[in-house]
Amino acid sequence: MKQPTILAIESSCDETAAAVYNEHEGMLSNVLFSQIEQHKPFGGVIPEIASRTHLQKIRPIITEALEAAHKKLDDIDIIAVTHKPGLPGSLLIGLSFAKAIAYARNLKLIGVNHLEGHAFSAMIEHKIPFPYICLTASGGHTSMYLIKDFGDYEVIGQTVDDAAGEAFDKIAKLINLGYPGGPIIEKLAREADFKDYFHYPRGKQGNINFSFSGLKTAVLYDLVKQDAFDMKTKTFLKDHDLILKQQVSSSLLVCIGDIFKQKLSEAIKLHKDVKAVSFVGGVACNRYLKTELATFCNERGLQFFFPSPQYCTDNAAMIAFVGNYKAKQGKFSDLTLDIFG
Ligand code: KG4
Ligand code: ZN
């Protein structure tokens, strides 16, 4: 049977992305334009700038994805597109473009939930036994899923306030490290040997929900106590103290690693039949966290999976992958498909 070729579009936040996938041939292309440089001066994503940049980049990125896959629009059978959740203006650009192609070419359209994309992203490269637990940690989301089958999953825990990536980004901003904070914090933490200097609080135990805003406050108060932060002017007073920056980064990373392990322990207690754990989303680029979680799973006889970095951060490949199994399940959308920010 001929497998359909899917063109996927992702524009939910600050990455303009497109991918081409065919189950028989594999992931044929996965290209993106990262808007990090545009948002860097503001220390976070500015929605208006994001949608304007998507508008400029979406057409060249789709062309690049088709060229890299050695395909033409004539070879495409299905358009898969992220339609929720995300920044409304950004989602609208991708969805409008997808609908226009689908309408003009009379192609099938499939709306994909960005979070479902992340949740199944480790399956692009790995065959993972069901049921398994997926920990998604990105700049916008931190959730734990019980994954029972393709497209069959349930949220078993999520953050009640900030996402894990947001905690890295906000704390990095507090000590003038730049944006995005995660990769810089990992580098500094390595220089401090991943030791726990300041023992930040691990939060409430005994449930699977995450809370990271208290962690940011705890780091802030600890800096104030060390005369390193002025609350009145909201300035970090020890910008030249590299050792302090390394120690904060290291303590923070170890703390977040402990929180992840704690929450996974709770999840495994409740769902004893799981065979594996996957760790996905932008934060899953972190090598320290991957090593810690791999050891944790190994000690409990669970298989551990994570996507390669190109499938961890926002990408269209994961949207194409979900689009493919939704097509097999006959879950198509029509041109009334709308965004849900
Ligand atoms: O998945 P993603 O690209 O975007 C969202 O959907 O939010 O994730 C971006 C997040 C940022 O918060 C960034 O700081 C974090 O992933 N991140 C990391 C690392 N690389 C990226 N966090 C910790 N360690 C890293 N190496
Ligand atoms: Zn994402």
Coordinates of C-alpha atoms and ligand atoms in Angstrom, one line a residue:
M1 CA 0.0 0.0 0.0
K2 CA 1.3 3.5 -0.9
Q3 CA 2.1 5.5 2.3
P4 CA 0.9 9.1 2.1
T5 CA 3.5 11.9 2.1
I6 CA 2.8 14.5 4.7
L7 CA 3.9 18.2 4.7
A8 CA 3.8 19.5 8.3
I9 CA 3.8 23.1 9.4
E10 CA 4.5 24.3 13.0
S11 CA 4.3 28.0 14.0
S12 CA 2.9 27.9 17.5
C13 CA 5.6 30.0 19.2
D14 CA 8.9 31.3 18.1
E15 CA 10.0 28.7 15.5
T16 CA 8.8 28.7 11.9
A17 CA 9.1 25.0 11.0
A18 CA 8.2 22.6 8.2
A19 CA 8.8 18.9 7.6
V20 CA 8.1 16.2 5.1
Y21 CA 7.4 12.7 6.2
N22 CA 6.5 9.4 4.6
E23 CA 6.3 6.3 6.9
H24 CA 8.0 4.2 4.2
E25 CA 10.8 6.6 3.4
G26 CA 11.2 8.2 6.9
M27 CA 11.6 11.8 8.0
L28 CA 12.6 13.3 4.6
S29 CA 13.2 16.8 5.9
N30 CA 12.9 18.9 9.1
V31 CA 13.7 22.5 8.7
L32 CA 13.1 25.5 10.9
F33 CA 13.8 29.2 11.4
S34 CA 14.5 29.9 15.0
Q35 CA 13.5 33.4 16.0
I36 CA 15.7 33.4 19.1
E37 CA 17.8 36.4 17.9
Q38 CA 14.7 38.5 17.3
H39 CA 13.4 37.9 20.9
K40 CA 16.8 37.9 22.7
P41 CA 16.9 41.7 23.4
F42 CA 13.6 41.3 25.3
G43 CA 14.6 38.3 27.4
G44 CA 11.5 36.4 26.2
V45 CA 9.1 35.8 23.2
I46 CA 7.2 39.0 22.0
P47 CA 4.0 37.7 20.3
E48 CA 3.8 40.6 17.8
I49 CA 7.3 40.1 16.6
A50 CA 6.7 36.3 16.5
S51 CA 3.7 36.5 14.1
R52 CA 5.4 39.1 11.9
T53 CA 8.5 36.9 11.6
H54 CA 6.3 33.8 10.8
L55 CA 4.7 35.7 8.0
Q56 CA 8.1 36.5 6.5
K57 CA 9.6 33.0 7.0
I58 CA 6.8 30.5 6.4
R59 CA 6.9 30.4 2.6
P60 CA 10.7 30.1 2.3
I61 CA 10.8 27.5 5.1
I62 CA 8.1 25.3 3.4
T63 CA 10.0 25.6 0.1
E64 CA 13.2 24.6 1.8
A65 CA 11.5 21.6 3.5
L66 CA 10.2 20.4 0.1
E67 CA 13.5 20.9 -1.6
A68 CA 15.5 19.1 1.2
A69 CA 13.0 16.2 0.9
H70 CA 13.4 16.1 -3.0
K71 CA 9.6 16.5 -3.2
K72 CA 7.3 18.9 -5.0
L73 CA 3.9 20.1 -3.8
D74 CA 2.5 17.6 -6.4
D75 CA 4.0 14.7 -4.3
I76 CA 2.2 15.8 -1.1
D77 CA -1.0 14.0 0.0
I78 CA -1.7 15.5 3.4
I79 CA -1.0 18.8 5.1
A80 CA -0.6 18.5 8.9
V81 CA -0.6 21.7 11.0
T82 CA -0.3 22.7 14.6
H83 CA -3.6 24.5 15.5
K84 CA -3.3 24.5 19.4
P85 CA -2.0 25.5 21.9
G86 CA 0.3 28.5 21.3
L87 CA 0.3 32.2 20.6
P88 CA -2.9 33.0 18.7
G89 CA -1.3 35.3 16.1
S90 CA 1.5 32.8 15.4
L91 CA -0.8 29.8 15.2
L92 CA -3.0 31.7 12.7
I93 CA -0.1 32.2 10.2
G94 CA 0.6 28.5 10.0
L95 CA -3.0 27.4 9.9
S96 CA -4.0 29.9 7.3
F97 CA -1.1 28.8 5.1
A98 CA -1.9 25.2 5.6
K99 CA -5.6 25.7 4.7
A100 CA -4.6 27.7 1.6
I101 CA -2.4 24.9 0.3
A102 CA -5.0 22.3 1.2
Y103 CA -7.8 24.2 -0.6
A104 CA -5.8 25.1 -3.7
R105 CA -4.4 21.6 -4.1
N106 CA -7.4 19.7 -2.9
L107 CA -5.3 18.0 -0.2
K108 CA -6.4 16.4 3.1
L109 CA -5.9 18.6 6.2
I110 CA -5.1 17.4 9.7
G111 CA -5.0 19.7 12.8
V112 CA -2.4 18.6 15.4
N113 CA -2.1 19.5 19.0
H114 CA 1.4 20.8 19.6
L115 CA 1.6 18.9 23.0
E116 CA 0.6 15.6 21.3
G117 CA 3.5 16.3 19.0
H118 CA 5.9 16.6 21.9
A119 CA 4.4 13.6 23.7
F120 CA 5.1 11.3 20.7
S121 CA 8.3 12.9 19.5
A122 CA 10.5 10.2 21.0
M123 CA 8.7 7.7 18.8
I124 CA 10.0 9.2 15.6
E125 CA 13.3 7.4 16.2
H126 CA 12.4 4.7 18.7
K127 CA 9.8 2.0 19.1
I128 CA 8.6 2.5 22.6
P129 CA 6.5 -0.2 24.3
F130 CA 3.0 0.9 25.5
P131 CA 2.0 1.9 28.1
Y132 CA 4.7 4.4 28.9
I133 CA 5.1 7.6 30.8
C134 CA 6.2 10.7 29.0
L135 CA 7.7 13.7 30.8
T136 CA 7.4 16.8 28.5
A137 CA 9.4 19.8 29.7
S138 CA 9.6 22.9 27.5
G139 CA 9.6 26.7 27.8
G140 CA 5.8 26.8 27.8
H141 CA 4.7 23.4 29.2
T142 CA 5.6 20.8 31.8
S143 CA 3.4 17.8 31.9
M144 CA 3.4 14.1 32.5
Y145 CA 1.4 11.8 30.3
L146 CA 0.4 8.1 30.4
I147 CA 0.7 7.0 26.8
K148 CA -1.4 4.0 26.0
D149 CA -1.3 3.9 22.2
F150 CA -0.9 6.2 19.2
G151 CA -3.1 9.2 20.0
D152 CA -4.4 7.6 23.2
Y153 CA -3.0 9.3 26.2
E154 CA -4.0 11.0 29.4
V155 CA -2.4 13.9 31.4
I156 CA -1.5 12.5 34.8
G157 CA 0.3 15.6 36.0
Q158 CA 1.2 19.1 35.0
T159 CA 2.6 22.4 36.3
V160 CA 0.3 24.5 38.3
D161 CA 2.3 27.7 37.5
D162 CA 5.6 28.1 35.5
A163 CA 7.0 25.5 33.1
A164 CA 10.4 23.9 33.8
G165 CA 12.0 25.7 30.8
E166 CA 10.4 29.0 32.1
A167 CA 12.1 28.4 35.4
F168 CA 15.5 28.1 33.7
D169 CA 14.8 31.2 31.6
K170 CA 13.5 33.4 34.4
I171 CA 16.3 32.4 36.9
A172 CA 18.9 32.9 34.1
K173 CA 17.4 36.4 33.6
L174 CA 17.7 37.1 37.3
I175 CA 21.5 36.6 37.3
N176 CA 22.0 38.2 33.8
L177 CA 22.8 35.0 31.9
G178 CA 20.9 35.8 28.7
Y179 CA 18.1 34.0 26.8
P180 CA 17.3 31.2 26.5
G181 CA 18.6 30.3 29.9
G182 CA 18.5 26.4 29.8
P183 CA 21.6 25.8 27.7
I184 CA 23.7 28.5 29.5
I185 CA 22.7 27.2 32.9
E186 CA 23.7 23.6 31.8
K187 CA 27.1 24.9 30.7
L188 CA 27.8 26.8 34.0
A189 CA 26.4 23.9 36.1
R190 CA 28.9 21.6 34.4
E191 CA 31.7 24.0 35.3
A192 CA 30.6 23.7 39.0
D193 CA 30.5 19.8 38.7
F194 CA 26.7 19.5 39.1
K195 CA 27.0 20.0 42.9
D196 CA 24.2 21.2 45.1
Y197 CA 25.5 24.4 46.8
F198 CA 22.3 26.1 48.0
H199 CA 19.8 23.3 48.5
Y200 CA 16.8 25.1 46.9
P201 CA 13.4 23.6 48.0
R202 CA 12.1 20.6 46.0
G203 CA 8.5 21.5 46.6
K204 CA 5.6 19.4 47.9
Q205 CA 6.0 15.6 47.6
G206 CA 3.3 13.0 47.2
N207 CA 1.6 14.2 44.0
I208 CA 2.5 14.4 40.3
N209 CA 1.8 18.1 39.8
F210 CA 4.8 20.5 39.3
S211 CA 5.2 24.0 40.7
F212 CA 8.2 26.1 39.6
S213 CA 7.3 29.7 40.5
G214 CA 8.2 29.1 44.2
L215 CA 11.6 27.9 43.1
K216 CA 12.3 31.2 41.3
T217 CA 11.3 33.0 44.5
A218 CA 13.5 30.8 46.6
V219 CA 16.5 31.5 44.4
L220 CA 15.7 35.2 44.5
Y221 CA 15.5 35.3 48.3
D222 CA 18.7 33.3 48.6
L223 CA 20.5 35.8 46.4
V224 CA 19.1 38.7 48.5
K225 CA 20.4 36.9 51.6
Q226 CA 23.8 36.7 50.0
D227 CA 23.7 40.5 49.2
A228 CA 23.8 39.5 45.5
F229 CA 20.4 41.0 44.5
D230 CA 18.8 44.4 45.2
M231 CA 15.0 44.1 45.5
K232 CA 14.4 47.8 45.2
T233 CA 16.2 48.3 41.9
K234 CA 15.7 44.6 40.8
T235 CA 19.4 44.3 40.0
F236 CA 21.8 41.5 40.3
L237 CA 24.8 42.9 42.2
K238 CA 27.4 40.3 41.4
D239 CA 27.5 40.3 37.7
H240 CA 31.3 39.7 37.7
D241 CA 31.1 36.8 40.1
L242 CA 31.4 33.8 37.8
I243 CA 31.6 31.4 40.7
L244 CA 28.3 32.5 42.1
K245 CA 26.7 32.2 38.7
Q246 CA 28.1 28.7 38.4
Q247 CA 26.9 27.6 41.8
V248 CA 23.4 29.0 41.3
S249 CA 23.2 27.2 38.0
S250 CA 24.5 24.0 39.4
S251 CA 22.2 24.0 42.4
L252 CA 19.2 24.8 40.2
L253 CA 19.9 22.0 37.7
V254 CA 20.4 19.4 40.5
C255 CA 17.1 20.7 42.1
I256 CA 15.1 20.4 38.9
G257 CA 16.6 16.9 38.3
D258 CA 15.5 15.8 41.8
I259 CA 12.0 17.2 41.2
F260 CA 11.7 15.3 37.9
K261 CA 12.8 12.0 39.6
Q262 CA 10.5 12.6 42.6
K263 CA 7.5 13.1 40.3
L264 CA 8.4 10.1 38.1
S265 CA 8.6 8.0 41.3
E266 CA 5.0 9.1 42.2
A267 CA 3.8 8.3 38.6
I268 CA 5.3 4.9 38.6
K269 CA 3.8 4.1 42.0
L270 CA 0.3 4.9 40.5
H271 CA 0.9 3.2 37.1
K272 CA 2.6 0.0 37.8
D273 CA 2.2 -1.5 34.4
V274 CA 4.4 1.1 32.5
K275 CA 7.3 -0.4 30.7
A276 CA 9.2 2.8 29.7
V277 CA 9.7 6.5 30.3
S278 CA 10.3 9.1 27.6
F279 CA 11.7 12.6 28.3
V280 CA 10.9 15.2 25.6
G281 CA 10.6 19.0 24.9
G282 CA 13.3 21.7 24.8
V283 CA 14.5 20.9 28.4
A284 CA 15.2 17.3 27.3
C285 CA 18.3 18.7 25.4
N286 CA 19.9 18.8 28.8
R287 CA 22.5 16.1 29.1
Y288 CA 22.7 16.1 32.9
L289 CA 19.0 15.6 33.2
K290 CA 19.0 12.8 30.6
T291 CA 21.8 11.0 32.4
E292 CA 20.1 11.3 35.8
L293 CA 16.7 10.1 34.4
A294 CA 18.5 7.2 32.5
T295 CA 20.0 6.0 35.8
F296 CA 16.7 6.4 37.6
C297 CA 14.9 4.3 35.0
N298 CA 17.7 1.7 34.8
E299 CA 17.5 1.1 38.6
R300 CA 13.8 0.4 38.3
G301 CA 14.0 -1.9 35.2
L302 CA 12.3 0.7 32.9
Q303 CA 13.5 1.5 29.4
F304 CA 14.4 5.2 28.9
F305 CA 14.0 7.1 25.7
F306 CA 14.5 10.7 24.5
P307 CA 14.5 12.3 21.0
S308 CA 17.6 13.7 19.4
P309 CA 17.9 17.5 20.1
Q310 CA 16.3 18.5 16.7
Y311 CA 13.1 16.7 17.8
C312 CA 13.3 18.1 21.4
T313 CA 12.9 21.8 20.7
D314 CA 9.9 22.9 18.7
N315 CA 9.8 21.3 15.3
A316 CA 7.5 20.2 12.5
A317 CA 8.8 16.6 12.3
M318 CA 6.7 15.7 15.4
I319 CA 3.6 17.3 13.8
A320 CA 4.2 15.2 10.7
F321 CA 4.6 12.1 12.8
V322 CA 1.3 12.7 14.6
G323 CA -0.4 13.7 11.3
N324 CA 0.6 10.3 9.9
Y325 CA -1.0 8.2 12.6
K326 CA -4.0 10.4 12.6
A327 CA -4.4 9.9 8.9
K328 CA -4.2 6.1 9.4
Q329 CA -7.0 6.5 12.1
G330 CA -9.1 8.6 9.6
K331 CA -8.9 11.6 11.9
F332 CA -9.0 14.4 9.2
S333 CA -10.0 18.0 9.7
D334 CA -11.9 20.3 7.3
L335 CA -11.4 23.9 6.3
T336 CA -13.4 25.1 9.3
L337 CA -10.4 24.1 11.5
D338 CA -9.6 26.9 13.8
I339 CA -6.9 27.8 16.3
F340 CA -7.2 27.3 20.1
G341 CA -4.6 29.5 21.7
Ligands
KG4_1 O1 10.4 23.0 23.3 P1 11.0 24.4 23.2 O2 11.9 24.7 22.1 O3 9.9 25.5 23.2 C1 8.7 25.4 23.8 O4 7.7 24.7 23.3 O5 8.6 26.1 24.9 O6 11.7 24.6 24.6 C2 12.5 25.8 24.9 C3 12.9 25.7 26.3 C4 13.5 27.0 26.9 O7 12.9 27.3 28.1 C5 15.0 26.6 27.1 O8 15.6 27.3 28.1 C6 14.9 25.1 27.3 O9 13.9 24.6 26.5 N1 16.2 24.4 27.0 C7 16.9 23.8 28.0 C8 18.1 23.4 27.3 N2 18.0 23.7 26.0 C9 16.8 24.3 25.9 N3 16.7 23.7 29.3 C10 17.7 23.1 30.0 N4 18.8 22.6 29.5 C11 19.1 22.7 28.2 N5 20.2 22.3 27.6
ZN2 ZN 6.9 23.1 22.3

